[in-house]
PDB file of C-alpha atoms in Angstrom:
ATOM      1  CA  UNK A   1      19.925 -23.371  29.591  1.00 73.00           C
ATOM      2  CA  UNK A   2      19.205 -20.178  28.400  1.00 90.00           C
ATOM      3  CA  UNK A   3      16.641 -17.808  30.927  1.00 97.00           C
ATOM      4  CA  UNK A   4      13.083 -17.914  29.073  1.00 97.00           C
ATOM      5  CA  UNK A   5      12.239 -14.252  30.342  1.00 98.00           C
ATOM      6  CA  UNK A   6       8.161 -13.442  30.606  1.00 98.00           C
ATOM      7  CA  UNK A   7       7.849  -9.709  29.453  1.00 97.00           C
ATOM      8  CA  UNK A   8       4.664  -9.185  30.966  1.00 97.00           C
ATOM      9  CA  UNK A   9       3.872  -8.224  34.656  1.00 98.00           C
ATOM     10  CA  UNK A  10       0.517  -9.398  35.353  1.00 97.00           C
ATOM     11  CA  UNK A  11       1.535 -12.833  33.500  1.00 98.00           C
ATOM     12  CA  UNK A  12       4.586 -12.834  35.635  1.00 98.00           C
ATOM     13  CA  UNK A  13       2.324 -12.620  38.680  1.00 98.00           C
ATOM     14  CA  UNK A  14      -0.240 -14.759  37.609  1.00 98.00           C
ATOM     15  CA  UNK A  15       2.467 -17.882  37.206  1.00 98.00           C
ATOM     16  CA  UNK A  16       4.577 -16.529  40.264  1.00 98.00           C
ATOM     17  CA  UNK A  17       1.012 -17.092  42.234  1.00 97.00           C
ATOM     18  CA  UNK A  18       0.642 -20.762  40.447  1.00 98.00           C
ATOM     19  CA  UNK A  19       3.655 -21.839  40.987  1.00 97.00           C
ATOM     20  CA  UNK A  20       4.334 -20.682  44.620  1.00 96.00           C
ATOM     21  CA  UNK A  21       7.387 -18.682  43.641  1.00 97.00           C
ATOM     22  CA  UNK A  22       8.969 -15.325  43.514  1.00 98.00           C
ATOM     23  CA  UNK A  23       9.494 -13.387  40.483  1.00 98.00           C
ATOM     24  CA  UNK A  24      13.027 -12.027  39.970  1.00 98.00           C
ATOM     25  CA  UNK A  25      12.456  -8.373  37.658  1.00 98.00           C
ATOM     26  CA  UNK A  26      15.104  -7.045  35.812  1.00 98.00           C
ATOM     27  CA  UNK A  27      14.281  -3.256  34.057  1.00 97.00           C
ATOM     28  CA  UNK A  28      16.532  -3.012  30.830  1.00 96.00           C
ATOM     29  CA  UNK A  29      16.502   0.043  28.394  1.00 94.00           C
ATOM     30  CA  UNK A  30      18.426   0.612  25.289  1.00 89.00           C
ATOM     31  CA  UNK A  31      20.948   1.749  25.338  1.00 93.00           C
ATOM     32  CA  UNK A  32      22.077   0.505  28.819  1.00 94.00           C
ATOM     33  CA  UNK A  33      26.091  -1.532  28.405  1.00 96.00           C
ATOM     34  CA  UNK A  34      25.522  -2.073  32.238  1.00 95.00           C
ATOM     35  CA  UNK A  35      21.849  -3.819  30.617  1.00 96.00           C
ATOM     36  CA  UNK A  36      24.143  -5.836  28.239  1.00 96.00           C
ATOM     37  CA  UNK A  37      26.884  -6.648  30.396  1.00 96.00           C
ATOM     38  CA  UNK A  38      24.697  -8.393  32.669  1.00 96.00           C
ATOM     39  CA  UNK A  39      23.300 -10.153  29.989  1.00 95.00           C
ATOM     40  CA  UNK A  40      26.225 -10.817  28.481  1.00 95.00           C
ATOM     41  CA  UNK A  41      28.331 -11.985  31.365  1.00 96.00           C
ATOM     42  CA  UNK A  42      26.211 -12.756  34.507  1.00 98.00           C
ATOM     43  CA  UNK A  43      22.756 -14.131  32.374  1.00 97.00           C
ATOM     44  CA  UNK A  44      24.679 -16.306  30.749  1.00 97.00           C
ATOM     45  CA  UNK A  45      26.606 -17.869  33.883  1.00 97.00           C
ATOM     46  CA  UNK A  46      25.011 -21.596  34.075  1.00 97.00           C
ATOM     47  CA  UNK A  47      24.727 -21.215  37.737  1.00 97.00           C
ATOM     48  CA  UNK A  48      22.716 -18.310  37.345  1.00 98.00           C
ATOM     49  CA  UNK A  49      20.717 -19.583  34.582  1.00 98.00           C
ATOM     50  CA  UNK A  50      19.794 -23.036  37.097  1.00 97.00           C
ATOM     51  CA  UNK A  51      18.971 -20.634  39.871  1.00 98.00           C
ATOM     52  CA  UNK A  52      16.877 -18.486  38.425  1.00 98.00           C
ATOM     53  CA  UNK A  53      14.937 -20.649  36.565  1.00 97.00           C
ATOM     54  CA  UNK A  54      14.879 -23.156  39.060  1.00 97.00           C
ATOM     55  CA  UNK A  55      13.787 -20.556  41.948  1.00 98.00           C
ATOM     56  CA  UNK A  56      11.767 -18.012  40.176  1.00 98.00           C
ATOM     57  CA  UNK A  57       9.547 -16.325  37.868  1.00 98.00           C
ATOM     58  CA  UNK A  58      12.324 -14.416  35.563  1.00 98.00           C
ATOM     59  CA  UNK A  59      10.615 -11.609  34.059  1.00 98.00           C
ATOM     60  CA  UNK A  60      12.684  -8.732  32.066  1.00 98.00           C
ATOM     61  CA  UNK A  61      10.415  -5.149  31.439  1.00 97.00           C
ATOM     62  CA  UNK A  62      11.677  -2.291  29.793  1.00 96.00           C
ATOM     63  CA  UNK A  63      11.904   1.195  31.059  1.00 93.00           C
ATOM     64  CA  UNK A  64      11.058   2.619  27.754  1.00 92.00           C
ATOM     65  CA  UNK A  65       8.200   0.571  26.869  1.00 94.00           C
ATOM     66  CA  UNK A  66       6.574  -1.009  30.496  1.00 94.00           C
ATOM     67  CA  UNK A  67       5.479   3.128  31.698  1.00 95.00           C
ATOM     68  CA  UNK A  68       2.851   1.196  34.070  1.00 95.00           C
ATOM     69  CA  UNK A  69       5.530  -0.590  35.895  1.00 96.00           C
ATOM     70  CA  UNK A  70       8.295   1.714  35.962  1.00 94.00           C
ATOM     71  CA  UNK A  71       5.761   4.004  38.050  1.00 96.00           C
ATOM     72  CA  UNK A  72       4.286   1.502  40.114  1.00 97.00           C
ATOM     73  CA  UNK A  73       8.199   0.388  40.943  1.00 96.00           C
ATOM     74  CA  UNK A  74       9.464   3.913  40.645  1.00 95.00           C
ATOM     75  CA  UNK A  75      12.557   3.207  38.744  1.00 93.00           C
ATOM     76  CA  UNK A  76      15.058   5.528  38.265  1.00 89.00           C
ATOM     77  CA  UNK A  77      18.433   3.502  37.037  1.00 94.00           C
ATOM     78  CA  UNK A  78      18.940   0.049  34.465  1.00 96.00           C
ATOM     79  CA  UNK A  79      20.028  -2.091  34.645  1.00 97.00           C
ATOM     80  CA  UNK A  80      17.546  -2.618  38.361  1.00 97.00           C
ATOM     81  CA  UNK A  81      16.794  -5.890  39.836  1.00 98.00           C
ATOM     82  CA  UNK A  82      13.925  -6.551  42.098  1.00 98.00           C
ATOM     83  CA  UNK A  83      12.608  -9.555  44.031  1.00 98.00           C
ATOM     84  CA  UNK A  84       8.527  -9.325  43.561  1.00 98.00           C
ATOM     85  CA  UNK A  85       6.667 -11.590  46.177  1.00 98.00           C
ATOM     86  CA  UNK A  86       3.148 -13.047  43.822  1.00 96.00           C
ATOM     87  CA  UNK A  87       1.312  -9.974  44.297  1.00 96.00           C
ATOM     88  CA  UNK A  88       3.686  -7.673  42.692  1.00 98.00           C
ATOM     89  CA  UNK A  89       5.408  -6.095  46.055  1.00 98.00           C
ATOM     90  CA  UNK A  90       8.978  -5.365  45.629  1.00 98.00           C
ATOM     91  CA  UNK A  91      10.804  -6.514  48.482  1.00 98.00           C
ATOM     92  CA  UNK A  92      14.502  -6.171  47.888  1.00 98.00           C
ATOM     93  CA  UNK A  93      16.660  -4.558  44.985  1.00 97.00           C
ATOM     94  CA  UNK A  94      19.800  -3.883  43.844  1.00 97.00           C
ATOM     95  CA  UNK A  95      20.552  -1.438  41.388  1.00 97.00           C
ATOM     96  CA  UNK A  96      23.735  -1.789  38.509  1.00 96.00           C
ATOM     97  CA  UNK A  97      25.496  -3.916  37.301  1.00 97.00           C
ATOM     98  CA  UNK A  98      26.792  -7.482  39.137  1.00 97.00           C
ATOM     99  CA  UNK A  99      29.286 -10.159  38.043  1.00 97.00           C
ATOM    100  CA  UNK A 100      27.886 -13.809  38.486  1.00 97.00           C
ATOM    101  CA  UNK A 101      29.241 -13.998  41.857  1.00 96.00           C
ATOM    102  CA  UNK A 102      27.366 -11.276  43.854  1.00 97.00           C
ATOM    103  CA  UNK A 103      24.616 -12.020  41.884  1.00 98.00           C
ATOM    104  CA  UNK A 104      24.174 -15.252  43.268  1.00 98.00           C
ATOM    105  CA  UNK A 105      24.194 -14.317  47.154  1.00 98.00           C
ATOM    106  CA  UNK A 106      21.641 -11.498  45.703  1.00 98.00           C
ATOM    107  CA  UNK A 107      19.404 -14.372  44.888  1.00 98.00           C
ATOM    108  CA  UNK A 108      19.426 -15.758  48.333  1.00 98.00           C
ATOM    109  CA  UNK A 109      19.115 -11.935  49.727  1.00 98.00           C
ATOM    110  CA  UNK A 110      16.027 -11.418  47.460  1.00 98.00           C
ATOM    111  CA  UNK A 111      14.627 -14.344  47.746  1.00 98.00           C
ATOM    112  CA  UNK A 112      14.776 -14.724  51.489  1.00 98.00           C
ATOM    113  CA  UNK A 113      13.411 -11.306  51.796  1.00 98.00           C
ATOM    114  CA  UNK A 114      10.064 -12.474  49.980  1.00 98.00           C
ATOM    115  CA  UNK A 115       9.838 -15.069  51.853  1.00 98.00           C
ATOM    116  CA  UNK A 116      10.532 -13.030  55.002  1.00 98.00           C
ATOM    117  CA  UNK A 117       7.589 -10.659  54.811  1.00 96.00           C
ATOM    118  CA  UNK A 118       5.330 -13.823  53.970  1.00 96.00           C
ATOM    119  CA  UNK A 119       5.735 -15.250  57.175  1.00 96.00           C
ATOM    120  CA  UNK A 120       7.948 -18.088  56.123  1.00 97.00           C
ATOM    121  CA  UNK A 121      10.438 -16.968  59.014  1.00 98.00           C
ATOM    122  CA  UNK A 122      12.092 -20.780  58.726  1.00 98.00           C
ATOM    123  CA  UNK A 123      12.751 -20.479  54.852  1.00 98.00           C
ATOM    124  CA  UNK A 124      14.100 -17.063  55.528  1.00 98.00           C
ATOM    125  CA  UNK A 125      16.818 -17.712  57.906  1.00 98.00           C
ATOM    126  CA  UNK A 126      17.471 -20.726  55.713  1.00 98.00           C
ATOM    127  CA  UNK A 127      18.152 -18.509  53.202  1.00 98.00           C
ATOM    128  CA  UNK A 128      20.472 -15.886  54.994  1.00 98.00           C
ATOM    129  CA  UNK A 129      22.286 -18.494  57.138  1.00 98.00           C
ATOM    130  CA  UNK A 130      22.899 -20.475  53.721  1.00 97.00           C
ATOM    131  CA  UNK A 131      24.110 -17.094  52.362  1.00 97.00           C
ATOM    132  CA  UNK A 132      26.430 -15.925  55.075  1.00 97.00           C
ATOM    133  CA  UNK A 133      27.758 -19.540  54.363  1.00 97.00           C
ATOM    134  CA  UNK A 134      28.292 -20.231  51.263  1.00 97.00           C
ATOM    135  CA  UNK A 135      29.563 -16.491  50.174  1.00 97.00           C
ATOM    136  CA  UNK A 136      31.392 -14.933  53.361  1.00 97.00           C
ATOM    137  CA  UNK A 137      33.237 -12.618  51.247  1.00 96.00           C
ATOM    138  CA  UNK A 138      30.266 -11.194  49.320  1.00 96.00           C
ATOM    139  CA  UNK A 139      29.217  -7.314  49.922  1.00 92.00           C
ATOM    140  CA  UNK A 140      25.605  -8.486  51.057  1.00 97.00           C
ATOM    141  CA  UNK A 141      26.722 -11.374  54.133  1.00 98.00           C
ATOM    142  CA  UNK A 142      26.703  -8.539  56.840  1.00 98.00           C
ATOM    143  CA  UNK A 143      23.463  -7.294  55.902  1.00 98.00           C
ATOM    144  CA  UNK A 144      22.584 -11.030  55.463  1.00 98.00           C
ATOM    145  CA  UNK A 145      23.976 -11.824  58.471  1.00 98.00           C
ATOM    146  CA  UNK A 146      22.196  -9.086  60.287  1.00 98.00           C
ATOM    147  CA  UNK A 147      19.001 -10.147  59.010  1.00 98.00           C
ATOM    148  CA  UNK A 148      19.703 -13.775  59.938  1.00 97.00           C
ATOM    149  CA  UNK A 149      19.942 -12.270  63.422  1.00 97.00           C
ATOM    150  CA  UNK A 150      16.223 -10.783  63.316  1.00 97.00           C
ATOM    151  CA  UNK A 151      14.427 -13.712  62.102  1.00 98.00           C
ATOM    152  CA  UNK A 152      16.029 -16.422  64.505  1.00 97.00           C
ATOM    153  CA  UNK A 153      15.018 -13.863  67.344  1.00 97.00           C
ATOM    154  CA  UNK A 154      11.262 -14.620  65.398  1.00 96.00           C
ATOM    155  CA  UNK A 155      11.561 -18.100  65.639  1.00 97.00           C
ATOM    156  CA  UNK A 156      13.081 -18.611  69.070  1.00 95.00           C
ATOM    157  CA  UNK A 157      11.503 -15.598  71.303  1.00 94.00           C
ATOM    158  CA  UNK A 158      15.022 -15.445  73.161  1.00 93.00           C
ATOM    159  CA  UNK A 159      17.098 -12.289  73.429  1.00 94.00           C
ATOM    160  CA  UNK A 160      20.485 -14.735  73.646  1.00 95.00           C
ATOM    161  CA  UNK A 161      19.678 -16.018  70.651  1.00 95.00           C
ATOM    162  CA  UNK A 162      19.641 -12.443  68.714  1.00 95.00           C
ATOM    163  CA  UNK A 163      22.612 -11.083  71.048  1.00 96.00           C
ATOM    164  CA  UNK A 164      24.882 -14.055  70.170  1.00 96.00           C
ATOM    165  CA  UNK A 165      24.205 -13.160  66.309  1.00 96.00           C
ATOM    166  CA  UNK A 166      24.575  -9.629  66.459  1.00 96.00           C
ATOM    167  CA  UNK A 167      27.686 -10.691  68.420  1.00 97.00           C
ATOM    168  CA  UNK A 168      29.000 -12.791  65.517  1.00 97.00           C
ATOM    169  CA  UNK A 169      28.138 -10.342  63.109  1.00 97.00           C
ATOM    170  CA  UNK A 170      30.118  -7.475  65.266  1.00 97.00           C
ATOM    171  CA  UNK A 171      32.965  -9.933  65.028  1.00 97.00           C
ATOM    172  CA  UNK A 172      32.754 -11.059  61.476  1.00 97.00           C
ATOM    173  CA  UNK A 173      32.377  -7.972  59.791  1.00 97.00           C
ATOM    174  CA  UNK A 174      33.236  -5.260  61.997  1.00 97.00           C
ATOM    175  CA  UNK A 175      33.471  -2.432  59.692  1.00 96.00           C
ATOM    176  CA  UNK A 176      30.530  -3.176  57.992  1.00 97.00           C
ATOM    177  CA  UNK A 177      27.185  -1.159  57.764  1.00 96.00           C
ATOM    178  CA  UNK A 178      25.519  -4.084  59.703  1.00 97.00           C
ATOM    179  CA  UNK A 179      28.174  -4.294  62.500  1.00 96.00           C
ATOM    180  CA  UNK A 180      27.690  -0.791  63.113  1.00 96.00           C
ATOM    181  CA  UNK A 181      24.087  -0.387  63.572  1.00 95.00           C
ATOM    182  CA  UNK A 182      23.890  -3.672  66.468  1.00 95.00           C
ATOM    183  CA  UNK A 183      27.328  -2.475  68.029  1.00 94.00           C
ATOM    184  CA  UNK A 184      25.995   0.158  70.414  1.00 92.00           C
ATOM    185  CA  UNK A 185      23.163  -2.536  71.026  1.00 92.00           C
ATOM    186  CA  UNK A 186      25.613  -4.928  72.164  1.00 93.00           C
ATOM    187  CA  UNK A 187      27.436  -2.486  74.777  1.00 88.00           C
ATOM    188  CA  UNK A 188      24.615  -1.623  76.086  1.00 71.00           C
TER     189      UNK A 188
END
């Protein structure tokens, strides 16, 4: 199942509001071999093709032709990746290249994140929980786990139930990022 890319923004957006989903950007250029190396290797990964057609909008702009929308994003880099809630806001990126197997826990990341700052605080800690879990070795379960963290605090109201996380992150992934901004949190 190959990815049937939109190349337009405001299309993108206008199906993204339709259908009740987030649109997953990629900015390409040519030449770019990061550009083509995702395409070549992670684009063309079957589990990446079923989750982001399954989960988003995929739209794919280019930094040489889409001016408007490299200034509204601000891009500097391509290969960039962004997670665009339906009116257009970027709410997480990642910039370079990935292999199929960080770029699947980036989908969870990115999508949670949209979800996140739409109020959807249940969908969002789905997401994060169900990242921490099913990729515990990727380079974004700290910060997933961190965020995971936040949001149940959302949901519940109780301080145990954000110490306990931030305790489990501390313990998980001690020398990560994440760990080290709730450590000195945790000791008080």
């Amino acid at each position: 199942m190959e990815i049937a890319w939109e190349t337009d923004l405001e299309a993108a957006l206008a199906r993204a509001r339709k259908e009740r989903k987030p649109v997953f950007l990629e900015f390409i250029k040519d030449p770019c071999p990061e550009c083509d190396r995702l395409n070549a290797d992670t684009f063309s990964d079957p589990r990446v093709q079923a989750e982001i057609t399954g989960r988003f909008i995929p739209l794919r702009l280019n930094l040489k032709r889409d001016r408007d929308a490299v200034r509204r994003y601000n891009l500097f880099w391509t290969p960039t990746l962004y997670f665009l809630d339906p009116n257009g806001e970027a709410r997480a990126e990642s910039v370079g290249y990935l292999p199929p197997d960080e770029l699947l826990p980036l989908l969870d990341y990115g999508e949670a994140h949209v979800v996140l700052r739409r109020g959807k605080f249940l969908r969002a800690a789905e997401l994060f929980d169900l990242l921490v879990e099913r990729y515990p070795s990727s380079g974004l379960a700290a910060e997933a786990l961190y965020w995971a963290a936040n949001v149940h605090y959302l949901i519940a109201g109780d301080e145990a139930v954000l110490t306990a996380k931030r305790a489990e992150l501390v313990e998980r992934y001690p020398d990560s990022f994440a760990a080290k901004r709730v450590k000195p949190l945790l000791e008080g």
